[in-house]
Amino acid sequence: MHLLSTASEAYPLVKTGGLADVVGALPAALAPHGVATTTLLPGYPAVLKAAGHAKPVHRWPKLLGGEARLLKAEVAGLDFLILDAPALYARDGGLYGDPTGIDWPDNWRRFAALARAAADLASGAVEDYTFDILHAHDWQAAMAPAYLRYAPDAVGATRAKTVVTVHNIAFQGRFDASVFAELDLPRAAFALDGVEYYGGVGFLKAGLEAADAITTVSPTYAEEILRPEFGMGLEGLIAARSARVSGIVNGIDPAVWSPARDPHLAQPFTARTLTRRRASKRAVEQAFALDAGDGPIFTVVSRLTWQKGMDVLAWSLDDLVAAGGRLALLGSGDAALESAFLQAAARHPGRIGVRIGYDEPLSHLLQGGADAILIPSRFEPCGLTQLYGLAYGCVPVVARTGGLADTVIDANDAALAAGVATGIVFDGVSYDALTRAIRRTAALYARPDVWTTLQRNGMRADFSWGRSGRRYADLYRSLIAA
Ligand code: ADP
Ligand code: GLC
């Protein structure tokens, strides 16, 4: 079975968050189930650089108004197609915005072009390419099934079945109605069951209408987005299509995230050799200028945003220190939150260390050296950092929402007695709930036997892609058979 997977980022070529980890890990997750994956990405400078030897395989004289080429490359054992359209992607700054963080004004064109290229590939309109399934991730790729739906049949080709995965329904790709005229779609597409969305154009909405199947990245989030507080305006559409919606939890890529062979740790370790974590803990203390101490080191590796509950965490830091904890935070995001954390670090030298920025190797060291990872998200479609924490003996302290609720087992008395607890789960993202969870974590940490059991339970749990890879493959097969 041939799969075309398309998204705006994929590890190891370009990453700003968990989407990249998942898109990068899918090919290996699917291969054992007879699925051969090709991943289509925009040709940002970083992608073109990583795929230096890419070879041109197709040319569009006009793709959303501009010339574009399709390049083929193999990187890190994965098959990529790269959409080389310099007018759209050859820019300094971020994937989605300029160096100051403001969205590129033509993002609709940048990602409509990606989706249009994917639809051409999936409809058989690009010579030498046929695919059984087109899998589009998030709003940046979601127009692909919509383009496919309105595309004419290519002679002798069968068009792919389509899946849209929602990694975060808060990001929908909404644009002014005026862009519709340039999207290269038939007039009929500007309709309630097409791309029209609250009077404008909705990229994710269009994909959710057109897709043969919809998935989200955890079963709990699949339920949550049926409610207005999580569905963000799309709850009605999700409910109407609920027979085609499923939640498939993300896995983690053992080639990238295994403490037994992680080059970024001071010393590798396993569940049996947990004392070897100490060397990485010392390295964390040094990197964040933390005093030595008996209490737990909490870590945060996150976008600093409202979704992630970082405002509530910022209020709770004096209590974290009062409970005997220390904090090593790595993240970037909202300027006000960045400065709140920097101020807390200034208030508590030796107890709170803050690194503003993005640092992949340091994120590994933190998982392998800190004691607990704080994830007080208001919503979390899946979340990957709690899974990395579980795999690395960095006990997750999480809000009960989305994928966090599906992957962490709270250390309540029953779970401790049954020997199945893996973390601390709290309800409602509030100052009270979070500070109580932090105190509870510190109390558990003070009981070394209990703590070690928590760590080992997490490390022995299975968060590989095994089951989820099979579920995606089964879904694809059911669509092909239908
Ligand atoms: P989201 O995609 O919503 O940001 P996830 O938990 O799914 O959240 O994935 C976040 C990914 O980004 C993880 O791989 C995490 O380690 C990584 N990450 C987040 N912030 C940073 C940072 N400042 N430096 C390095 N890695 C980071
Ligand atoms: C999104 C979500 C996150 C999820 C990731 C990968 O970024 O916010 O919860 O883990 O996608 O699916």
Coordinates of C-alpha atoms in Angstrom, one line a residue, residues 148-361:
L148 CA -8.9 16.1 -4.5
R149 CA -12.7 16.2 -4.0
Y150 CA -13.1 18.9 -6.7
A151 CA -10.4 17.6 -9.0
P152 CA -11.4 16.0 -12.4
D153 CA -10.8 12.3 -12.7
A154 CA -7.3 11.7 -14.3
V155 CA -7.5 9.2 -17.1
G156 CA -7.0 5.7 -16.0
A157 CA -5.9 6.6 -12.5
T158 CA -7.7 5.8 -9.2
R159 CA -7.8 8.6 -6.8
A160 CA -6.5 8.0 -3.2
K161 CA -8.8 7.7 -0.2
T162 CA -8.2 10.5 2.3
V163 CA -7.5 10.9 6.0
V164 CA -7.2 14.2 7.9
T165 CA -5.6 14.1 11.3
V166 CA -6.3 16.9 13.7
H167 CA -3.2 17.5 15.9
N168 CA -4.7 20.6 17.4
I169 CA -8.2 22.0 16.5
A170 CA -7.3 25.4 17.9
F171 CA -5.3 26.1 14.8
Q172 CA -7.8 26.1 11.9
G173 CA -6.3 28.1 9.0
R174 CA -9.1 30.7 8.7
F175 CA -8.8 33.4 6.0
D176 CA -10.9 36.2 4.5
A177 CA -13.4 35.2 1.8
S178 CA -11.5 37.3 -0.7
V179 CA -8.8 34.6 -1.0
F180 CA -11.3 32.1 -2.3
A181 CA -11.1 33.5 -5.9
E182 CA -7.3 32.6 -5.9
L183 CA -7.6 29.1 -4.6
D184 CA -8.3 27.6 -8.0
L185 CA -11.4 25.9 -6.9
P186 CA -14.8 25.7 -8.6
R187 CA -17.3 28.2 -7.4
A188 CA -19.4 25.4 -5.9
A189 CA -16.7 24.8 -3.4
F190 CA -17.6 28.0 -1.5
A191 CA -20.4 26.3 0.3
L192 CA -21.5 25.1 3.7
D193 CA -20.2 21.6 3.0
G194 CA -17.1 22.9 1.2
V195 CA -14.5 25.5 2.2
E196 CA -16.8 28.3 3.4
Y197 CA -16.5 28.8 7.1
Y198 CA -18.3 31.6 9.1
G199 CA -18.3 33.8 6.0
G200 CA -14.6 33.2 5.2
V201 CA -12.5 30.3 4.1
G202 CA -11.6 27.5 6.6
F203 CA -8.8 25.2 5.6
L204 CA -9.2 22.7 8.4
K205 CA -12.9 22.9 8.0
A206 CA -12.7 22.1 4.3
G207 CA -10.5 19.1 5.0
L208 CA -12.8 17.8 7.7
E209 CA -15.8 18.0 5.3
A210 CA -14.0 16.3 2.4
A211 CA -12.0 13.6 4.2
D212 CA -13.0 9.9 4.0
A213 CA -11.9 9.6 7.6
I214 CA -10.9 12.0 10.4
T215 CA -8.5 11.1 13.3
T216 CA -7.3 13.0 16.3
V217 CA -4.3 12.0 18.4
S218 CA -6.0 10.5 21.4
P219 CA -9.3 8.9 22.3
T220 CA -10.1 11.5 25.0
Y221 CA -9.4 14.4 22.7
A222 CA -11.7 12.8 20.1
E223 CA -14.5 13.0 22.7
E224 CA -13.5 16.5 24.0
I225 CA -13.7 18.2 20.5
L226 CA -17.4 17.3 20.4
R227 CA -17.9 20.0 23.1
P228 CA -17.7 23.8 22.4
E229 CA -15.0 24.4 25.0
F230 CA -12.6 22.2 23.0
G231 CA -14.1 22.1 19.5
M232 CA -13.5 25.8 19.0
G233 CA -16.4 26.2 16.6
L234 CA -15.9 22.9 14.7
E235 CA -17.8 20.8 17.3
G236 CA -20.9 20.7 15.2
L237 CA -19.0 19.4 12.1
I238 CA -17.2 16.8 14.2
A239 CA -20.5 15.6 15.7
A240 CA -22.1 15.4 12.3
R241 CA -19.2 13.3 11.0
S242 CA -18.7 11.4 14.2
A243 CA -19.1 8.0 12.5
R244 CA -15.8 8.7 10.7
V245 CA -13.9 10.2 13.6
S246 CA -11.5 8.2 15.7
G247 CA -8.7 8.9 18.3
I248 CA -5.4 7.1 17.8
V249 CA -2.8 8.0 20.4
N250 CA 0.7 9.0 19.3
G251 CA 3.7 6.8 20.0
I252 CA 7.3 7.7 20.4
D253 CA 10.2 6.9 18.1
P254 CA 12.6 4.6 19.9
A255 CA 15.4 5.6 17.4
V256 CA 15.2 9.1 18.8
W257 CA 13.9 8.7 22.4
S258 CA 15.6 5.8 24.2
P259 CA 17.6 6.5 27.4
A260 CA 19.7 3.4 26.9
R261 CA 21.3 4.9 23.8
D262 CA 20.7 8.7 23.9
P263 CA 23.8 10.6 23.0
H264 CA 22.5 13.7 24.8
L265 CA 22.6 12.2 28.3
A266 CA 25.6 12.3 30.6
Q267 CA 25.3 8.6 30.9
P268 CA 22.8 6.1 29.4
F269 CA 20.5 4.2 31.7
T270 CA 17.7 1.7 31.8
A271 CA 14.9 0.9 34.3
R272 CA 17.4 -1.4 36.1
T273 CA 20.2 1.2 36.2
L274 CA 18.2 4.3 37.4
T275 CA 21.1 5.5 39.6
R276 CA 22.9 6.4 36.4
R277 CA 20.4 9.2 35.9
R278 CA 22.4 11.1 38.6
A279 CA 25.1 12.1 36.2
S280 CA 22.5 13.8 34.0
K281 CA 20.8 15.4 37.0
R282 CA 24.2 17.0 37.9
A283 CA 24.5 18.2 34.3
V284 CA 21.0 19.8 34.5
E285 CA 22.0 21.5 37.8
Q286 CA 25.0 22.9 36.0
A287 CA 23.2 23.9 32.9
F288 CA 20.5 25.8 34.8
A289 CA 22.8 27.1 37.7
L290 CA 20.7 25.2 40.3
D291 CA 22.0 24.6 43.8
A292 CA 22.5 21.0 44.9
G293 CA 19.6 19.9 47.0
D294 CA 17.5 17.0 48.3
G295 CA 14.1 17.9 46.7
P296 CA 13.0 17.1 43.2
I297 CA 14.0 18.9 40.1
F298 CA 10.9 19.7 38.1
T299 CA 11.3 20.5 34.4
V300 CA 9.2 22.1 31.7
V301 CA 10.0 21.6 28.0
S302 CA 7.2 23.5 26.2
R303 CA 5.8 26.2 24.1
L304 CA 5.1 29.0 26.7
T305 CA 1.4 29.6 25.9
W306 CA -2.1 29.7 27.4
Q307 CA -2.8 26.2 26.0
K308 CA 0.0 24.8 28.0
G309 CA -1.2 26.4 31.3
M310 CA 2.1 28.3 31.6
D311 CA 0.4 31.3 33.1
V312 CA -0.9 29.2 36.0
L313 CA 2.5 27.6 36.4
A314 CA 4.2 31.0 36.6
W315 CA 1.9 31.9 39.6
S316 CA 2.8 28.6 41.3
L317 CA 6.5 28.9 41.3
D318 CA 7.0 30.4 44.8
D319 CA 5.0 27.4 46.1
L320 CA 7.1 25.0 44.1
V321 CA 10.2 26.4 45.8
A322 CA 8.5 26.4 49.2
A323 CA 7.7 22.7 48.7
G324 CA 11.5 22.1 48.4
G325 CA 11.4 21.8 44.6
R326 CA 13.7 23.3 42.0
L327 CA 12.8 24.1 38.4
A328 CA 14.7 23.8 35.1
L329 CA 12.6 25.3 32.3
L330 CA 13.3 25.2 28.6
G331 CA 10.8 27.0 26.3
S332 CA 9.8 29.9 24.2
G333 CA 6.5 31.6 23.3
D334 CA 4.5 34.5 24.6
A335 CA 6.7 37.4 25.6
A336 CA 4.7 38.1 28.8
L337 CA 5.2 34.5 30.0
E338 CA 8.9 34.4 29.0
S339 CA 9.4 37.5 31.2
A340 CA 7.3 36.0 34.1
F341 CA 9.6 33.0 34.2
L342 CA 12.8 35.1 33.9
Q343 CA 11.5 37.2 36.9
A344 CA 10.9 34.0 38.9
A345 CA 14.4 32.9 38.2
A346 CA 15.7 36.2 39.4
R347 CA 13.6 35.9 42.6
H348 CA 14.9 32.4 43.2
P349 CA 18.5 32.1 42.2
G350 CA 19.8 28.5 42.5
R351 CA 16.2 27.2 42.7
I352 CA 14.7 28.2 39.4
G353 CA 16.7 28.2 36.1
V354 CA 15.1 29.3 32.9
R355 CA 16.4 28.9 29.3
I356 CA 14.4 30.8 26.7
G357 CA 14.8 29.2 23.3
Y358 CA 14.6 25.9 21.4
D359 CA 17.2 23.3 22.1
E360 CA 16.7 19.7 21.0
P361 CA 19.7 18.1 22.8

